[in-house]
Short mmCIF file of C-alpha atoms in Angstrom, two decimals:
data_model
loop_
_atom_site.label_atom_id
_atom_site.label_comp_id
_atom_site.label_asym_id
_atom_site.label_seq_id
_atom_site.Cartn_x
_atom_site.Cartn_y
_atom_site.Cartn_z
CA UNK A 1 0.17 0.23 -0.10
CA UNK A 2 1.58 3.34 -0.95
CA UNK A 3 1.74 6.28 1.72
CA UNK A 4 -1.07 8.22 -0.18
CA UNK A 5 -3.14 5.23 0.37
CA UNK A 6 -2.31 4.71 4.17
CA UNK A 7 -3.14 8.59 4.41
CA UNK A 8 -6.49 8.27 2.71
CA UNK A 9 -7.31 5.08 4.93
CA UNK A 10 -6.40 6.78 7.93
CA UNK A 11 -8.20 9.89 6.89
CA UNK A 12 -11.69 7.63 6.97
CA UNK A 13 -10.39 6.04 10.05
CA UNK A 14 -10.29 9.30 11.80
CA UNK A 15 -13.46 10.43 10.50
CA UNK A 16 -15.22 7.45 11.61
CA UNK A 17 -13.75 7.68 15.29
CA UNK A 18 -13.97 11.36 15.34
CA UNK A 19 -10.27 12.38 15.93
CA UNK A 20 -10.78 16.00 15.46
CA UNK A 21 -6.85 16.77 15.47
CA UNK A 22 -5.64 13.73 13.55
CA UNK A 23 -8.50 14.50 10.78
CA UNK A 24 -7.65 18.26 10.63
CA UNK A 25 -4.09 17.14 9.65
CA UNK A 26 -4.85 14.37 7.80
CA UNK A 27 -7.07 16.48 5.50
CA UNK A 28 -4.19 19.20 5.20
CA UNK A 29 -1.88 16.57 4.20
CA UNK A 30 -4.31 15.42 1.36
CA UNK A 31 -4.92 18.73 0.03
CA UNK A 32 -1.10 18.95 -0.47
CA UNK A 33 -0.77 15.67 -1.57
CA UNK A 34 -3.79 16.74 -4.19
CA UNK A 35 -1.82 20.26 -5.10
CA UNK A 36 1.41 18.28 -5.75
CA UNK A 37 -0.51 15.77 -8.06
CA UNK A 38 -1.81 18.62 -10.14
CA UNK A 39 1.32 20.41 -10.44
CA UNK A 40 3.04 17.25 -11.99
CA UNK A 41 0.00 16.22 -14.04
CA UNK A 42 1.49 15.11 -17.26
CA UNK A 43 -0.46 13.72 -20.17
CA UNK A 44 -3.66 12.75 -18.22
CA UNK A 45 -1.75 10.97 -15.42
CA UNK A 46 -2.50 12.17 -11.88
CA UNK A 47 -0.92 10.05 -9.80
CA UNK A 48 2.44 10.55 -7.82
CA UNK A 49 5.19 8.43 -6.58
CA UNK A 50 5.87 7.68 -2.75
CA UNK A 51 9.05 9.72 -3.28
CA UNK A 52 7.14 12.71 -4.08
CA UNK A 53 4.47 12.12 -1.14
CA UNK A 54 7.51 12.06 1.04
CA UNK A 55 8.82 15.11 -0.29
CA UNK A 56 5.43 17.00 0.56
CA UNK A 57 5.16 15.34 4.05
CA UNK A 58 9.09 16.66 4.97
CA UNK A 59 7.91 19.93 3.80
CA UNK A 60 5.20 20.05 6.11
CA UNK A 61 7.30 18.51 8.86
CA UNK A 62 9.93 21.34 8.25
CA UNK A 63 7.17 24.11 8.57
CA UNK A 64 6.02 22.91 11.67
CA UNK A 65 9.47 22.73 13.29
CA UNK A 66 9.72 26.35 11.85
CA UNK A 67 6.67 27.09 13.82
CA UNK A 68 7.43 25.50 17.05
CA UNK A 69 10.64 27.46 16.99
CA UNK A 70 8.80 30.64 16.69
CA UNK A 71 5.94 29.83 19.07
CA UNK A 72 8.70 28.86 21.65
CA UNK A 73 10.43 32.23 20.95
CA UNK A 74 7.05 34.15 21.36
CA UNK A 75 6.26 32.27 24.68
CA UNK A 76 3.24 30.81 23.06
CA UNK A 77 3.15 27.10 24.60
CA UNK A 78 -0.39 26.41 23.74
CA UNK A 79 0.53 26.61 20.19
CA UNK A 80 3.95 25.02 20.41
CA UNK A 81 1.75 21.88 21.74
CA UNK A 82 -0.54 22.00 18.73
CA UNK A 83 2.32 21.84 16.17
CA UNK A 84 4.27 19.26 18.18
CA UNK A 85 0.85 17.09 18.06
CA UNK A 86 0.57 17.88 14.28
CA UNK A 87 4.48 16.99 13.57
CA UNK A 88 4.09 13.80 15.63
CA UNK A 89 1.19 12.69 13.27
CA UNK A 90 3.11 13.65 10.20
CA UNK A 91 6.31 11.99 11.08
CA UNK A 92 4.19 8.65 11.57
CA UNK A 93 4.05 8.61 7.16
CA UNK A 94 7.80 9.39 6.94
CA UNK A 95 10.52 6.91 6.64
CA UNK A 96 12.91 6.43 9.52
CA UNK A 97 15.30 9.66 9.17
CA UNK A 98 19.25 9.19 9.56
CA UNK A 99 20.93 10.28 12.28
CA UNK A 100 23.60 12.42 12.59
CA UNK A 101 26.35 10.04 12.33
CA UNK A 102 25.03 8.10 9.57
CA UNK A 103 24.88 11.47 7.38
CA UNK A 104 28.31 12.14 8.39
CA UNK A 105 29.67 8.93 7.31
CA UNK A 106 27.95 9.29 3.83
CA UNK A 107 29.43 12.61 3.68
CA UNK A 108 32.98 11.56 4.30
CA UNK A 109 32.48 8.63 1.93
CA UNK A 110 31.36 11.03 -0.47
CA UNK A 111 34.06 13.36 -0.26
CA UNK A 112 36.69 10.66 -0.48
CA UNK A 113 35.31 9.56 -3.77
CA UNK A 114 34.71 12.97 -5.12
CA UNK A 115 38.34 13.95 -3.95
CA UNK A 116 36.60 17.01 -2.17
CA UNK A 117 38.82 18.92 -0.15
CA UNK A 118 37.82 22.61 0.56
CA UNK A 119 34.76 24.64 0.66
CA UNK A 120 34.95 25.23 -3.18
CA UNK A 121 33.59 21.73 -3.55
CA UNK A 122 30.73 22.51 -1.18
CA UNK A 123 28.31 22.66 -4.13
CA UNK A 124 29.65 19.25 -6.05
CA UNK A 125 29.21 17.40 -2.64
CA UNK A 126 25.74 18.97 -1.64
CA UNK A 127 24.22 18.19 -5.36
CA UNK A 128 25.22 14.33 -4.94
CA UNK A 129 24.47 14.14 -1.43
CA UNK A 130 21.08 15.37 -1.51
CA UNK A 131 20.24 13.16 -4.29
CA UNK A 132 21.70 10.19 -2.35
CA UNK A 133 19.70 11.11 0.77
CA UNK A 134 16.20 12.33 -0.53
CA UNK A 135 13.85 11.58 1.99
CA UNK A 136 16.27 10.16 4.55
CA UNK A 137 17.68 13.45 5.88
CA UNK A 138 17.00 17.26 5.86
CA UNK A 139 18.70 19.42 3.50
CA UNK A 140 19.80 21.62 6.47
CA UNK A 141 21.32 19.12 8.43
CA UNK A 142 22.92 17.53 5.18
CA UNK A 143 24.54 20.82 4.47
CA UNK A 144 25.61 21.93 8.01
CA UNK A 145 27.62 18.34 8.04
CA UNK A 146 29.01 19.00 4.72
CA UNK A 147 30.26 22.68 5.72
CA UNK A 148 31.81 20.94 9.05
CA UNK A 149 33.56 18.10 7.11
CA UNK A 150 34.78 20.51 4.21
CA UNK A 151 36.02 23.08 6.81
CA UNK A 152 38.65 20.58 8.87
#
């Protein structure tokens, strides 16, 4: 079963069990997935891949994390909790993310293969790493680790 189908089935279950918070988040995810389908539509084909659904979910999760940071800075604990709940629901549909050590190991391996040694190689390394780690790691984390490794 695809991630999209899982979300749609969970949406139906949330309606039946009247879980308002989960229902709100899943409806939002459904709308974002449909937007992506429309933007990717070619020749009448309207379905998107799991990878594209993961992109949509990762973007939504990133938005929630940014909101959490802003609300914490503003002292809005009520909104922080709401965003954290939404983030936890979204994360249940995302694949397991790589930890920092695993990302660092992949970056070092790629740098060695490419012969990258300075910050001038940042763009080349990031291009390869982002295509390799798409859906497995957040871009900000990869960028930070690549900078750290190239600065050594």
